[in-house]
Short mmCIF file of C-alpha atoms in Angstrom, two decimals:
data_model
loop_
_atom_site.label_atom_id
_atom_site.label_comp_id
_atom_site.label_asym_id
_atom_site.label_seq_id
_atom_site.Cartn_x
_atom_site.Cartn_y
_atom_site.Cartn_z
CA MET A 7 0.00 0.00 0.00
CA ILE A 8 0.95 3.67 -0.41
CA VAL A 9 0.55 6.31 2.30
CA HIS A 10 -0.80 9.59 0.95
CA PHE A 11 -1.37 12.78 2.93
CA ILE A 12 -4.65 14.32 1.82
CA LEU A 13 -4.39 17.75 0.18
CA HIS A 14 -6.99 20.51 0.40
CA GLY A 15 -9.70 20.03 -2.22
CA GLU A 16 -8.99 16.36 -2.87
CA THR A 17 -11.90 13.92 -2.91
CA LEU A 18 -12.29 10.17 -3.16
CA GLU A 19 -13.37 10.74 -6.76
CA SER A 20 -10.40 12.91 -7.74
CA ILE A 21 -7.85 10.58 -6.17
CA SER A 22 -9.52 7.51 -7.67
CA GLU A 23 -9.38 9.11 -11.11
CA GLU A 24 -5.68 9.86 -10.63
CA ILE A 25 -4.80 6.27 -9.66
CA LYS A 26 -7.17 4.80 -12.31
CA LEU A 27 -9.48 3.21 -9.75
CA GLU A 28 -12.89 3.15 -11.42
CA ASN A 29 -15.19 3.01 -8.38
CA PRO A 30 -14.26 5.48 -5.59
CA LYS A 31 -16.12 3.45 -2.97
CA TYR A 32 -13.32 0.88 -3.02
CA LEU A 33 -10.73 3.51 -2.11
CA LYS A 34 -12.69 4.25 1.04
CA GLU A 35 -13.22 0.54 1.71
CA TYR A 36 -9.53 -0.28 1.22
CA HIS A 37 -8.42 2.53 3.53
CA ASN A 38 -10.92 1.84 6.33
CA LYS A 39 -9.96 -1.84 6.50
CA ARG A 40 -6.32 -0.98 7.11
CA CYS A 41 -6.13 2.43 8.81
CA ALA A 42 -5.80 3.45 12.45
CA ARG A 43 -9.05 4.39 14.19
CA GLU A 44 -8.27 8.12 14.12
CA ASP A 45 -7.83 8.03 10.32
CA TYR A 46 -11.15 6.32 9.60
CA ILE A 47 -13.10 7.99 6.77
CA GLN A 48 -16.77 8.70 7.44
CA ASP A 49 -17.82 10.92 4.53
CA GLU A 50 -15.51 13.70 3.29
CA LEU A 51 -11.72 13.57 3.20
CA ILE A 52 -9.93 15.70 5.79
CA PRO A 53 -6.82 17.57 4.59
CA ARG A 54 -3.46 16.55 6.11
CA LYS A 55 -4.79 13.19 7.32
CA LYS A 56 -3.40 9.90 6.01
CA LEU A 57 -5.02 8.00 3.17
CA LEU A 58 -3.95 4.44 2.35
CA ILE A 59 -3.92 3.88 -1.40
CA PRO A 60 -4.07 0.42 -2.99
CA GLU A 61 -1.32 -0.87 -5.22
CA LEU A 62 -1.84 -1.69 -8.90
CA LYS A 63 -2.69 -5.35 -8.25
CA ASP A 64 -5.52 -4.38 -5.89
CA ILE A 65 -6.73 -1.63 -8.24
CA ASN A 66 -6.99 -4.11 -11.11
CA GLU A 67 -8.93 -6.51 -8.89
CA TYR A 68 -11.39 -3.80 -7.90
CA ASN A 69 -11.78 -2.66 -11.52
CA SER A 70 -12.57 -6.23 -12.60
CA LYS A 71 -15.87 -5.93 -10.69
CA ASN A 72 -16.97 -3.57 -13.48
CA ASP A 73 -19.43 -1.73 -11.20
CA ALA A 74 -18.20 1.86 -11.43
CA PRO A 75 -21.04 4.44 -11.35
CA PHE A 76 -19.92 6.00 -14.62
CA LYS A 77 -20.53 2.69 -16.41
CA HIS A 78 -24.27 2.82 -15.69
CA PRO A 79 -26.19 2.50 -19.01
CA LYS A 80 -28.20 5.66 -18.24
CA LEU A 81 -24.94 7.62 -18.04
CA ASN A 82 -23.77 6.18 -21.37
CA PRO A 83 -26.81 6.66 -23.60
CA THR A 84 -26.88 5.91 -27.29
CA LEU A 85 -28.50 9.06 -28.64
CA SER A 86 -30.53 8.59 -31.79
CA PHE A 87 -31.30 11.19 -34.45
CA ASP A 88 -34.72 10.69 -36.00
CA PRO A 89 -35.91 14.05 -37.40
CA GLU A 90 -38.47 12.86 -39.95
CA ASN A 91 -41.50 15.21 -40.05
CA PHE A 92 -39.73 17.54 -37.60
CA SER A 93 -40.81 21.20 -37.75
CA LYS A 94 -40.17 23.61 -34.88
CA ILE A 95 -39.59 27.29 -34.18
CA PHE A 96 -36.92 28.37 -31.72
CA ASP A 97 -36.28 31.62 -29.87
CA VAL A 98 -32.59 32.48 -30.11
CA ASN A 99 -31.08 35.00 -27.67
CA ILE A 100 -27.42 36.02 -27.71
CA THR A 101 -25.78 38.35 -25.19
CA GLU A 102 -22.20 39.46 -25.78
CA ALA A 103 -20.21 41.55 -23.29
CA THR A 104 -16.65 42.82 -23.11
CA GLU A 105 -14.95 44.04 -19.97
CA ASN A 106 -11.58 45.62 -19.25
CA GLU A 107 -10.18 47.86 -16.51
CA ASP A 108 -11.83 50.99 -17.87
CA LYS A 109 -15.21 50.03 -19.27
CA LYS A 110 -17.84 47.42 -19.92
CA LYS A 111 -20.11 47.18 -22.93
CA SER A 112 -22.66 44.64 -24.05
CA ASN A 113 -25.07 43.89 -26.86
CA PHE A 114 -28.17 41.72 -27.12
CA ILE A 115 -29.34 40.00 -30.30
CA SER A 116 -32.43 37.87 -30.80
CA PHE A 117 -34.25 36.18 -33.66
CA THR A 118 -36.49 33.22 -34.40
CA ALA A 119 -35.16 30.16 -36.18
CA SER A 120 -37.71 27.98 -37.97
CA LEU A 121 -36.27 24.56 -38.69
CA LYS A 122 -38.06 22.06 -40.89
CA TRP A 123 -37.04 18.57 -41.95
CA VAL A 124 -37.62 18.27 -45.71
CA LYS A 125 -36.51 14.82 -46.80
CA LYS A 126 -34.08 11.97 -46.41
CA ASP A 127 -31.26 11.68 -48.93
CA SER A 128 -29.86 8.15 -48.64
CA ASN A 129 -28.70 8.09 -44.98
CA ASP A 130 -28.51 11.88 -44.77
CA HIS A 131 -31.16 14.48 -43.86
CA ILE A 132 -32.15 17.73 -45.54
CA PHE A 133 -33.49 20.68 -43.49
CA HIS A 134 -34.72 24.16 -44.35
CA LEU A 135 -33.81 26.96 -41.94
CA PHE A 136 -35.68 30.29 -41.88
CA LYS A 137 -34.39 33.20 -39.77
CA ASN A 138 -36.82 36.00 -38.92
CA ASN A 139 -37.88 38.57 -36.30
CA PHE A 140 -34.40 39.98 -35.77
CA TYR A 141 -33.63 42.39 -32.96
CA ASP A 142 -30.22 43.96 -32.41
CA GLN A 143 -29.80 46.20 -29.37
CA ALA A 144 -27.00 48.10 -31.11
CA GLY A 145 -29.49 49.20 -33.75
CA SER A 146 -26.89 50.35 -36.28
CA LYS A 147 -27.54 50.61 -40.01
CA MET A 148 -24.92 47.92 -40.72
CA ALA A 149 -26.63 45.59 -38.24
CA ASP A 150 -29.93 46.18 -40.04
CA LEU A 151 -28.22 45.48 -43.37
CA ALA A 152 -26.73 42.23 -42.06
CA THR A 153 -30.07 40.95 -40.77
CA GLU A 154 -31.94 41.95 -43.93
CA SER A 155 -29.28 40.20 -46.01
CA ILE A 156 -29.73 36.96 -44.07
CA ARG A 157 -33.53 37.17 -44.30
CA SER A 158 -33.29 37.58 -48.08
CA LEU A 159 -31.75 34.10 -48.33
CA ASN A 160 -34.56 32.18 -46.58
CA PRO A 161 -34.58 29.24 -46.55
CA ILE A 162 -31.02 28.05 -45.97
CA VAL A 163 -30.59 24.38 -46.91
CA ILE A 164 -28.75 22.23 -44.36
CA LYS A 165 -27.61 18.68 -45.04
CA THR A 166 -26.61 16.49 -42.10
CA ASP A 167 -25.39 12.94 -41.66
CA SER A 168 -27.37 10.26 -39.82
CA LYS A 169 -26.21 11.59 -36.42
CA GLY A 170 -27.14 15.22 -37.09
CA LYS A 171 -23.67 16.55 -37.96
CA VAL A 172 -23.60 19.18 -40.72
CA ILE A 173 -22.25 17.97 -44.05
CA ASN A 174 -23.10 20.94 -46.23
CA ILE A 175 -24.94 24.27 -46.12
CA SER A 176 -26.31 25.75 -49.33
CA LEU A 177 -29.09 27.81 -50.87
CA LYS A 178 -32.03 26.82 -53.03
CA LYS A 179 -31.41 27.12 -56.76
CA GLU A 180 -34.23 29.67 -57.04
CA THR A 181 -32.45 31.94 -54.51
CA ILE A 182 -29.18 31.88 -56.45
CA ASP A 183 -30.95 32.37 -59.79
CA ASN A 184 -32.88 35.32 -58.33
CA PHE A 185 -29.96 36.90 -56.50
CA LYS A 186 -29.65 39.82 -58.95
CA SER A 187 -33.14 40.95 -57.90
CA ILE A 188 -32.31 40.36 -54.21
CA LYS A 189 -29.19 42.51 -54.52
CA GLU A 190 -31.10 45.33 -56.22
CA LYS A 191 -33.64 45.43 -53.40
CA LEU A 192 -30.87 45.54 -50.79
CA LEU A 193 -29.20 48.43 -52.62
CA ASP A 194 -32.52 50.28 -52.75
CA PHE A 195 -33.01 49.86 -48.98
CA PHE A 196 -29.38 50.72 -48.16
CA PRO A 197 -28.11 53.17 -50.82
CA ASP A 198 -24.90 54.50 -49.20
CA LYS A 199 -21.43 53.53 -50.44
CA TYR A 200 -20.46 51.54 -47.31
CA ALA A 201 -23.58 49.41 -47.68
CA LYS A 202 -22.64 48.74 -51.31
CA ILE A 203 -19.24 47.43 -50.23
CA TYR A 204 -20.94 45.07 -47.77
CA ILE A 205 -23.52 43.94 -50.36
CA ASP A 206 -20.82 43.28 -52.97
CA GLU A 207 -18.96 41.05 -50.49
CA PHE A 208 -22.26 39.41 -49.55
CA GLU A 209 -22.89 38.65 -53.22
CA MET A 210 -19.45 37.06 -53.56
CA ALA A 211 -20.10 34.78 -50.56
CA VAL A 212 -23.57 33.80 -51.78
CA LEU A 213 -22.63 32.97 -55.37
CA ASP A 214 -19.52 31.04 -54.33
CA GLN A 215 -21.21 28.02 -52.75
CA SER A 216 -17.98 26.63 -51.35
CA LEU A 217 -17.32 29.93 -49.55
CA PHE A 218 -20.96 30.15 -48.42
CA ASN A 219 -20.82 26.63 -46.96
CA GLU A 220 -17.59 27.39 -45.09
CA ARG A 221 -18.84 30.66 -43.60
CA MET A 222 -22.26 29.35 -42.59
CA LYS A 223 -20.72 26.49 -40.62
CA TYR A 224 -19.73 29.20 -38.11
CA ASP A 225 -23.26 30.60 -37.88
CA SER A 226 -24.18 30.77 -34.18
CA PHE A 227 -27.45 28.82 -34.52
CA ILE A 228 -26.27 26.23 -37.03
CA LYS A 229 -23.02 25.27 -35.31
CA THR A 230 -24.75 25.07 -31.92
CA TYR A 231 -27.95 23.27 -32.85
CA PHE A 232 -26.16 20.81 -35.15
CA ALA A 233 -23.19 20.20 -32.84
CA SER A 234 -22.05 16.57 -32.52
CA VAL A 235 -23.68 16.09 -29.12
CA ARG A 236 -24.67 12.54 -30.05
CA ASN A 237 -21.11 11.23 -30.12
CA GLU A 238 -20.54 7.93 -28.33
CA PHE A 239 -20.40 7.97 -24.53
CA VAL A 240 -17.65 5.88 -22.92
CA ASN A 241 -17.27 5.60 -19.15
CA GLY A 242 -19.83 8.35 -18.63
CA LYS A 243 -18.15 10.84 -20.94
CA SER A 244 -18.46 12.00 -24.53
CA TYR A 245 -16.50 14.63 -26.44
CA VAL A 246 -17.47 17.15 -29.09
CA GLU A 247 -15.41 19.68 -31.05
CA GLN A 248 -16.82 23.21 -31.18
CA THR A 249 -15.68 26.71 -32.16
CA ILE A 250 -16.25 29.80 -30.01
CA GLY A 251 -15.67 33.54 -30.18
CA GLU A 252 -15.18 35.88 -33.12
CA GLU A 253 -11.93 34.10 -33.99
CA ASN A 254 -13.68 30.70 -34.02
CA ILE A 255 -11.32 29.14 -31.49
CA SER A 256 -11.57 25.35 -31.65
CA ILE A 257 -12.05 23.51 -28.33
CA ILE A 258 -12.86 19.93 -27.31
CA ILE A 259 -15.83 19.92 -24.93
CA GLN A 260 -16.50 17.16 -22.42
CA GLN A 261 -20.09 15.94 -22.05
CA LYS A 262 -21.83 14.10 -19.21
CA VAL A 263 -25.44 13.11 -18.56
CA GLY A 264 -27.00 15.47 -16.04
CA ASP A 265 -29.24 12.96 -14.25
CA GLU A 266 -29.22 9.17 -14.62
CA ARG A 267 -32.94 9.12 -13.76
CA HIS A 268 -33.84 10.72 -17.10
CA ALA A 269 -36.92 9.46 -18.91
CA GLN A 270 -38.60 11.45 -21.71
CA GLU A 271 -35.91 14.15 -21.78
CA ILE A 272 -32.18 13.91 -21.21
CA ASP A 273 -29.86 16.74 -20.13
CA ILE A 274 -26.32 16.76 -21.53
CA LEU A 275 -23.94 18.93 -19.50
CA GLN A 276 -20.89 20.36 -21.25
CA THR A 277 -17.69 21.71 -19.70
CA PHE A 278 -14.32 22.99 -20.85
CA GLN A 279 -11.58 25.00 -19.20
CA SER A 280 -8.25 25.68 -20.85
CA PRO A 281 -5.09 24.86 -18.85
CA ASP A 282 -4.11 28.55 -18.80
CA GLN A 283 -7.65 29.46 -17.61
CA LYS A 284 -8.16 31.80 -20.55
CA ILE A 285 -11.30 29.96 -21.66
CA ASP A 286 -14.17 28.77 -19.47
CA TYR A 287 -17.14 27.04 -21.11
CA ASN A 288 -20.35 25.58 -19.68
CA GLY A 289 -23.34 24.32 -21.62
CA LYS A 290 -26.54 22.36 -21.24
CA TYR A 291 -28.44 20.57 -24.01
CA THR A 292 -31.91 19.14 -23.40
CA LEU A 293 -32.85 16.41 -25.87
CA PHE A 294 -35.88 14.17 -26.29
CA SER A 295 -34.84 10.62 -25.39
CA GLU A 296 -37.07 9.03 -28.02
CA ASN A 297 -35.73 10.74 -31.14
CA GLY A 298 -32.60 12.60 -30.01
CA LEU A 299 -33.89 15.98 -31.17
CA ILE A 300 -32.92 19.11 -29.26
CA LYS A 301 -35.48 21.04 -27.24
CA ASN A 302 -33.37 23.66 -25.45
CA ILE A 303 -29.75 24.82 -25.33
CA GLU A 304 -28.05 27.12 -22.83
CA ILE A 305 -24.38 28.01 -23.25
CA ARG A 306 -22.11 30.50 -21.54
CA TYR A 307 -18.40 30.93 -22.20
CA ILE A 308 -15.69 33.38 -21.22
CA ILE A 309 -12.57 34.18 -23.23
CA PHE A 310 -9.72 36.25 -21.76
CA GLN A 311 -7.60 37.99 -24.43
CA SER A 312 -5.10 40.82 -24.04
CA GLY A 313 -6.56 41.95 -20.72
CA ILE A 314 -10.13 41.88 -22.07
CA LYS A 315 -12.83 39.56 -20.75
CA ASN A 316 -15.32 38.49 -23.42
CA VAL A 317 -18.51 36.85 -22.14
CA THR A 318 -21.04 35.22 -24.46
CA SER A 319 -24.39 33.76 -23.45
CA LEU A 320 -26.45 31.82 -25.99
CA LYS A 321 -29.96 30.47 -25.36
CA ILE A 322 -31.99 28.47 -27.87
CA HIS A 323 -35.45 27.51 -26.60
CA GLU A 324 -38.21 25.70 -28.47
CA LYS A 325 -41.30 27.91 -28.68
CA SER A 326 -44.30 26.39 -26.94
#
């Protein structure tokens, strides 16, 4: 056995994870069978007291019981994706704030996202996405131009694989064929020279479908709603790659089931913190257990860059 002096903040779970002991209850059991009376563990670990840690042979024997809590089937669900005949409207609310030593500013954006399953294409799925009812607290002319430009493209065509991961984002042929008329209307609504520069760049992105696909994969609603949350769970954990912030920083998010007693709905809790503590991410997805479709999403992340704290809150809720 190994004698370990308990450090502040350590738990049976954290120490068990460090020594690769799957079920923390056996660490307590091993210690209590061998320790002096004054070192007996009742509930919580007490800093600076002794803890007797099993050797590898004993750890392997305990692990062979295969009864660790994180191996419970409810904590390792196989999430389906069955969107046929799906049609829902979501309220999308985004709050962005920046803070430094001198000032704090924030902005609030909201819109509705109507998502409709259209058809199955082999093993893939085709959706139509409509964005409407935009509100931007900043209220600038360029913000109005941006929202009107997006509305002019409705619907956006999204193709996913059998697990709901985006394969391609495109526009209907009629939209592309009619884009000259769309551009003229935008120029009529926004006649100044700066708007024309924006609209010309918008036209380039729309008519170049490869560029459009690449840019739309970073759209706040699309990348969040169609995130790979249904990846396989192993030992109570699943992992998904996501991008955050204006610079689209790529991070690997850890997922766990919120409550093993789930029935009709299942909560998936997401966490990430960078080693240098410059990124802190927390999220919660609520899915229907039967078909794996998403009902609600709540995400909040913080990015520290060059002395500036950037806080983003994103909420996507199915309208009742």
